Short mmCIF file of C-alpha atoms in Angstrom, two decimals:
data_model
loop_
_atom_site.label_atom_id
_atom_site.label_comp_id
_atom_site.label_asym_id
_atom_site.label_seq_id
_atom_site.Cartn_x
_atom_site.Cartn_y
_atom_site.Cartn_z
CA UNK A 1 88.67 72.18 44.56
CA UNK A 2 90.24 74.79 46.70
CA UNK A 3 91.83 73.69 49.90
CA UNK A 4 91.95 76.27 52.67
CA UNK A 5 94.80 77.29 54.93
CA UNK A 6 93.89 76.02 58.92
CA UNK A 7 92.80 78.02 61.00
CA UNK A 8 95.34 78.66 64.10
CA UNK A 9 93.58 80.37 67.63
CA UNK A 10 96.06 82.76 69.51
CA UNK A 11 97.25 83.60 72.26
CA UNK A 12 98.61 80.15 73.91
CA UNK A 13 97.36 80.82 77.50
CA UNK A 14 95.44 83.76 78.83
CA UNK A 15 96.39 86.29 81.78
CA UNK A 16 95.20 85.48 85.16
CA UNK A 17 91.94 87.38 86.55
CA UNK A 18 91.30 88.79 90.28
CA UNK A 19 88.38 89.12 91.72
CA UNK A 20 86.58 92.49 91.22
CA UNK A 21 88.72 93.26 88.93
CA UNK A 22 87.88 93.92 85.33
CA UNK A 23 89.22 91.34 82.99
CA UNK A 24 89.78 91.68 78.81
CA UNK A 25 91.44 89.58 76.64
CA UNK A 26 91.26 88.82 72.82
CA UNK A 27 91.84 85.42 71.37
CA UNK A 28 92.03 85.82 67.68
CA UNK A 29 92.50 83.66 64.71
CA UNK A 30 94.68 83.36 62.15
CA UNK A 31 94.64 81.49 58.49
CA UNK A 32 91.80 80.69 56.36
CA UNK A 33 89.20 83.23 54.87
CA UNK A 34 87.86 85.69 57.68
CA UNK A 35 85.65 86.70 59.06
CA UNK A 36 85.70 84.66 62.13
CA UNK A 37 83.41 83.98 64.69
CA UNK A 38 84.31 82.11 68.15
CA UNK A 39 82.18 79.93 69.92
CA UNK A 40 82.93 78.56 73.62
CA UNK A 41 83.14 74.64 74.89
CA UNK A 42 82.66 74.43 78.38
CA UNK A 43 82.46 77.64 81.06
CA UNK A 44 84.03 80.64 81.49
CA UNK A 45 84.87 82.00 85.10
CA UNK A 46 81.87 83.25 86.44
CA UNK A 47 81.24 86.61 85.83
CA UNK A 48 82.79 86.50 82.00
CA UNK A 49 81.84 86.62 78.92
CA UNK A 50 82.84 85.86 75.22
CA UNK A 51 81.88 88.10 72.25
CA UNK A 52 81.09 85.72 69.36
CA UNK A 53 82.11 87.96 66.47
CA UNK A 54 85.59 89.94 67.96
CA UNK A 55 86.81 87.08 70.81
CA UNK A 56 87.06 89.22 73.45
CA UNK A 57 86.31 87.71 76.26
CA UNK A 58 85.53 90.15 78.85
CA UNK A 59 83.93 90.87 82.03
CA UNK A 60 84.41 90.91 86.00
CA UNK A 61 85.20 88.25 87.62
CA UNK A 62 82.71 87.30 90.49
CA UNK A 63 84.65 84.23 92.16
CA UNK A 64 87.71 82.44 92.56
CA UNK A 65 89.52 79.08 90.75
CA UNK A 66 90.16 77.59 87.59
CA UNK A 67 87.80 77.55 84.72
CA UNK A 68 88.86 75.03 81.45
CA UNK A 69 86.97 75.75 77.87
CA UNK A 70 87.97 75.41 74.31
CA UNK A 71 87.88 78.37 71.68
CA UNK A 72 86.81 77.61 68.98
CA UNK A 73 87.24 79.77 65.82
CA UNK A 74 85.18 79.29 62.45
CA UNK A 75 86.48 81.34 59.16
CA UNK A 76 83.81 82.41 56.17
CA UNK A 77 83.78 79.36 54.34
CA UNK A 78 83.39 76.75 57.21
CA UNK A 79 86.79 76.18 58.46
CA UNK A 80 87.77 75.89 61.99
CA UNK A 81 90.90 75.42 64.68
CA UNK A 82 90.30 75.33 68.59
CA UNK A 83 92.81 75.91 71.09
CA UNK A 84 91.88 74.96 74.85
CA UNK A 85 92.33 77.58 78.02
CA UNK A 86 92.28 77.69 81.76
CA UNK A 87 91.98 80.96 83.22
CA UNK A 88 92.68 80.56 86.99
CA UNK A 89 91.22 83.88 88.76
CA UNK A 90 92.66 85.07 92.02
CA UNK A 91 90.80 85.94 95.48
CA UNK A 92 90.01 89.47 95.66
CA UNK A 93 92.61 91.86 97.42
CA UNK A 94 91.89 92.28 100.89
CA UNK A 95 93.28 94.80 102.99
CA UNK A 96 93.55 94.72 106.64
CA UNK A 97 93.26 96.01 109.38
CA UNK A 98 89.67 97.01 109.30
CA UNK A 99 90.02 100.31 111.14
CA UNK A 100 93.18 102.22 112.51
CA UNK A 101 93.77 103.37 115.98
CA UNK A 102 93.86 106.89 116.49
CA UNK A 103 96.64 109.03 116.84
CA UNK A 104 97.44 112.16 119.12
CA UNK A 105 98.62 115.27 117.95
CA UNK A 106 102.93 115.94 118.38
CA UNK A 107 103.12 112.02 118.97
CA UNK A 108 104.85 109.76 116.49
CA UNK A 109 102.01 107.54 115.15
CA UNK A 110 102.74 104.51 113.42
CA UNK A 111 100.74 101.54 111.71
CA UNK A 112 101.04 98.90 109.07
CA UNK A 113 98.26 98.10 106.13
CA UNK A 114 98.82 94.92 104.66
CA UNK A 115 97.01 93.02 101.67
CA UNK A 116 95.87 89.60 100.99
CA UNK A 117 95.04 88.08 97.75
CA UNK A 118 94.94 88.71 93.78
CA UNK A 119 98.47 87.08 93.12
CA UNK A 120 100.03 87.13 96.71
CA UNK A 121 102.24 89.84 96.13
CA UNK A 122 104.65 91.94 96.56
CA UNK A 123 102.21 94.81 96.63
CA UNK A 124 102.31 98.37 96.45
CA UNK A 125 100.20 101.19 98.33
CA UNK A 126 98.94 104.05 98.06
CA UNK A 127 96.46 106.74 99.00
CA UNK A 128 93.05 108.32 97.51
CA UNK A 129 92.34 111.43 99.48
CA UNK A 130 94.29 112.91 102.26
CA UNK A 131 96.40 110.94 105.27
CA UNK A 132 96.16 113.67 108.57
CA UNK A 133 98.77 116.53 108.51
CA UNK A 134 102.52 115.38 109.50
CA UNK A 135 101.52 111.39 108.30
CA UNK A 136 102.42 109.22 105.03
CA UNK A 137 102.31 106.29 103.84
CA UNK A 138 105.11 104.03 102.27
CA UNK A 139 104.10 102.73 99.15
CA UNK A 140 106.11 99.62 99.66
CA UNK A 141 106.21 98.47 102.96
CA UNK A 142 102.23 99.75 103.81
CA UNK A 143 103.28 101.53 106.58
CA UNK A 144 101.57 104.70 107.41
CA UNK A 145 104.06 107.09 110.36
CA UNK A 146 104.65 110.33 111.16
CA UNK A 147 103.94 113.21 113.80
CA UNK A 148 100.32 114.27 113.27
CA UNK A 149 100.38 118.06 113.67
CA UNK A 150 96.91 118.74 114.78
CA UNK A 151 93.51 117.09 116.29
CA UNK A 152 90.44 116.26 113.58
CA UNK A 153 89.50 113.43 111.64
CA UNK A 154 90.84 112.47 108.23
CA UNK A 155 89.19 110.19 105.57
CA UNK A 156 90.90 108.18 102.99
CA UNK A 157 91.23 104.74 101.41
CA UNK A 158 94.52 102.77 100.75
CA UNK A 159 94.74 101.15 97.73
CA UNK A 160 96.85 97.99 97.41
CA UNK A 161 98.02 96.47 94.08
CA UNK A 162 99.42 93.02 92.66
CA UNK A 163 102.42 92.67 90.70
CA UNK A 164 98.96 91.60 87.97
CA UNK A 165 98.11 95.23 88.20
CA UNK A 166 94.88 94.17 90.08
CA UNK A 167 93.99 96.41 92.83
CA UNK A 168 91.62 96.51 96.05
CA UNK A 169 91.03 99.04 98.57
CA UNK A 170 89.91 99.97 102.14
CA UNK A 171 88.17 103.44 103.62
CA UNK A 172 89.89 104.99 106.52
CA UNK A 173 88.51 107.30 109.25
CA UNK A 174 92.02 108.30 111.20
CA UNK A 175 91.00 110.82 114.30
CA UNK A 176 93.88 112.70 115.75
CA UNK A 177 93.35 113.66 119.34
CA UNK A 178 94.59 116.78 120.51
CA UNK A 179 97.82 116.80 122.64
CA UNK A 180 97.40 115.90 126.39
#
């Protein structure tokens, strides 16, 4: 009679999701004969999945909270160790305000973007596309100054990230009005 070594599920804990965010993370096992295949007690945050044959459980998550489930990981010849999980997933980032005033040409111009959610911060900023001639935006503090140096209409989004690495975004529409 032949005695197999346990099976042991790893990692301890899994990272924490956000909202619209894609989420990945392998739980693998260790010990006894593989191959292994996972199966799942209890739910998964909505929106996520978990591959029976590599443990990846994957997906985006579609809401908010704490979701508790067991792993459970079965070798070739019938053995088996489980491991229990919460995954707590974060609101999505929001990022505020919904539109900014406009500006006038040779004026200073200055406004704030802040963010809300994912793992309450601190969080970085930045731009996709182009801020108006003569503006920028500080990636730490969200604030967006300058002297715009002509009239027209600029379109752009801000993009505001966690400290998780999550990220969520706004479209802009800054007009510049020409100099009185």
């Amino acid at each position: 009679i032949t005695v197999g070594t346990p099976v042991t599920v790893n990692p301890a804990s899994l990272a924490v999701g956000t909202v619209g965010n894609a989420y990945r993370q392998t739980v693998t096992a260790t010990g006894g004969t593989g191959p292994y295949t996972y199966a799942l007690t209890g739910s998964l945050p909505a929106g996520l999945t978990l591959n029976t044959s590599s443990g990846v459980i994957s997906g985006t998550p579609t809401g908010s909270g704490s979701s508790t489930f067991t792993v459970t990981a079965t070798d070739a010849v019938g053995g088996s160790g489980s491991r229990g999980y919460t995954v707590s997933v974060n609101p999505a980032i929001a990022i505020a305000p919904a539109t900014l005033p406009a500006g006038t040409a040779g004026t200073a111009y200055s406004q704030t973007v802040s963010a809300s959610g994912g793992n309450g911060g601190p969080y970085t900023y930045s731009v996709v596309g182009s801020l108006p001639a003569g503006l920028s935006l500080d990636g730490t503090s969200g604030v967006i100054s300058g002297t715009p140096g002509g009239a027209g209409s600029s379109s752009f989004s801000i993009v505001a990230t966690d400290g998780n690495g999550a990220t969520g975004s706004r479209s802009y529409a800054l007009t510049v009005n020409a100099a009185i």
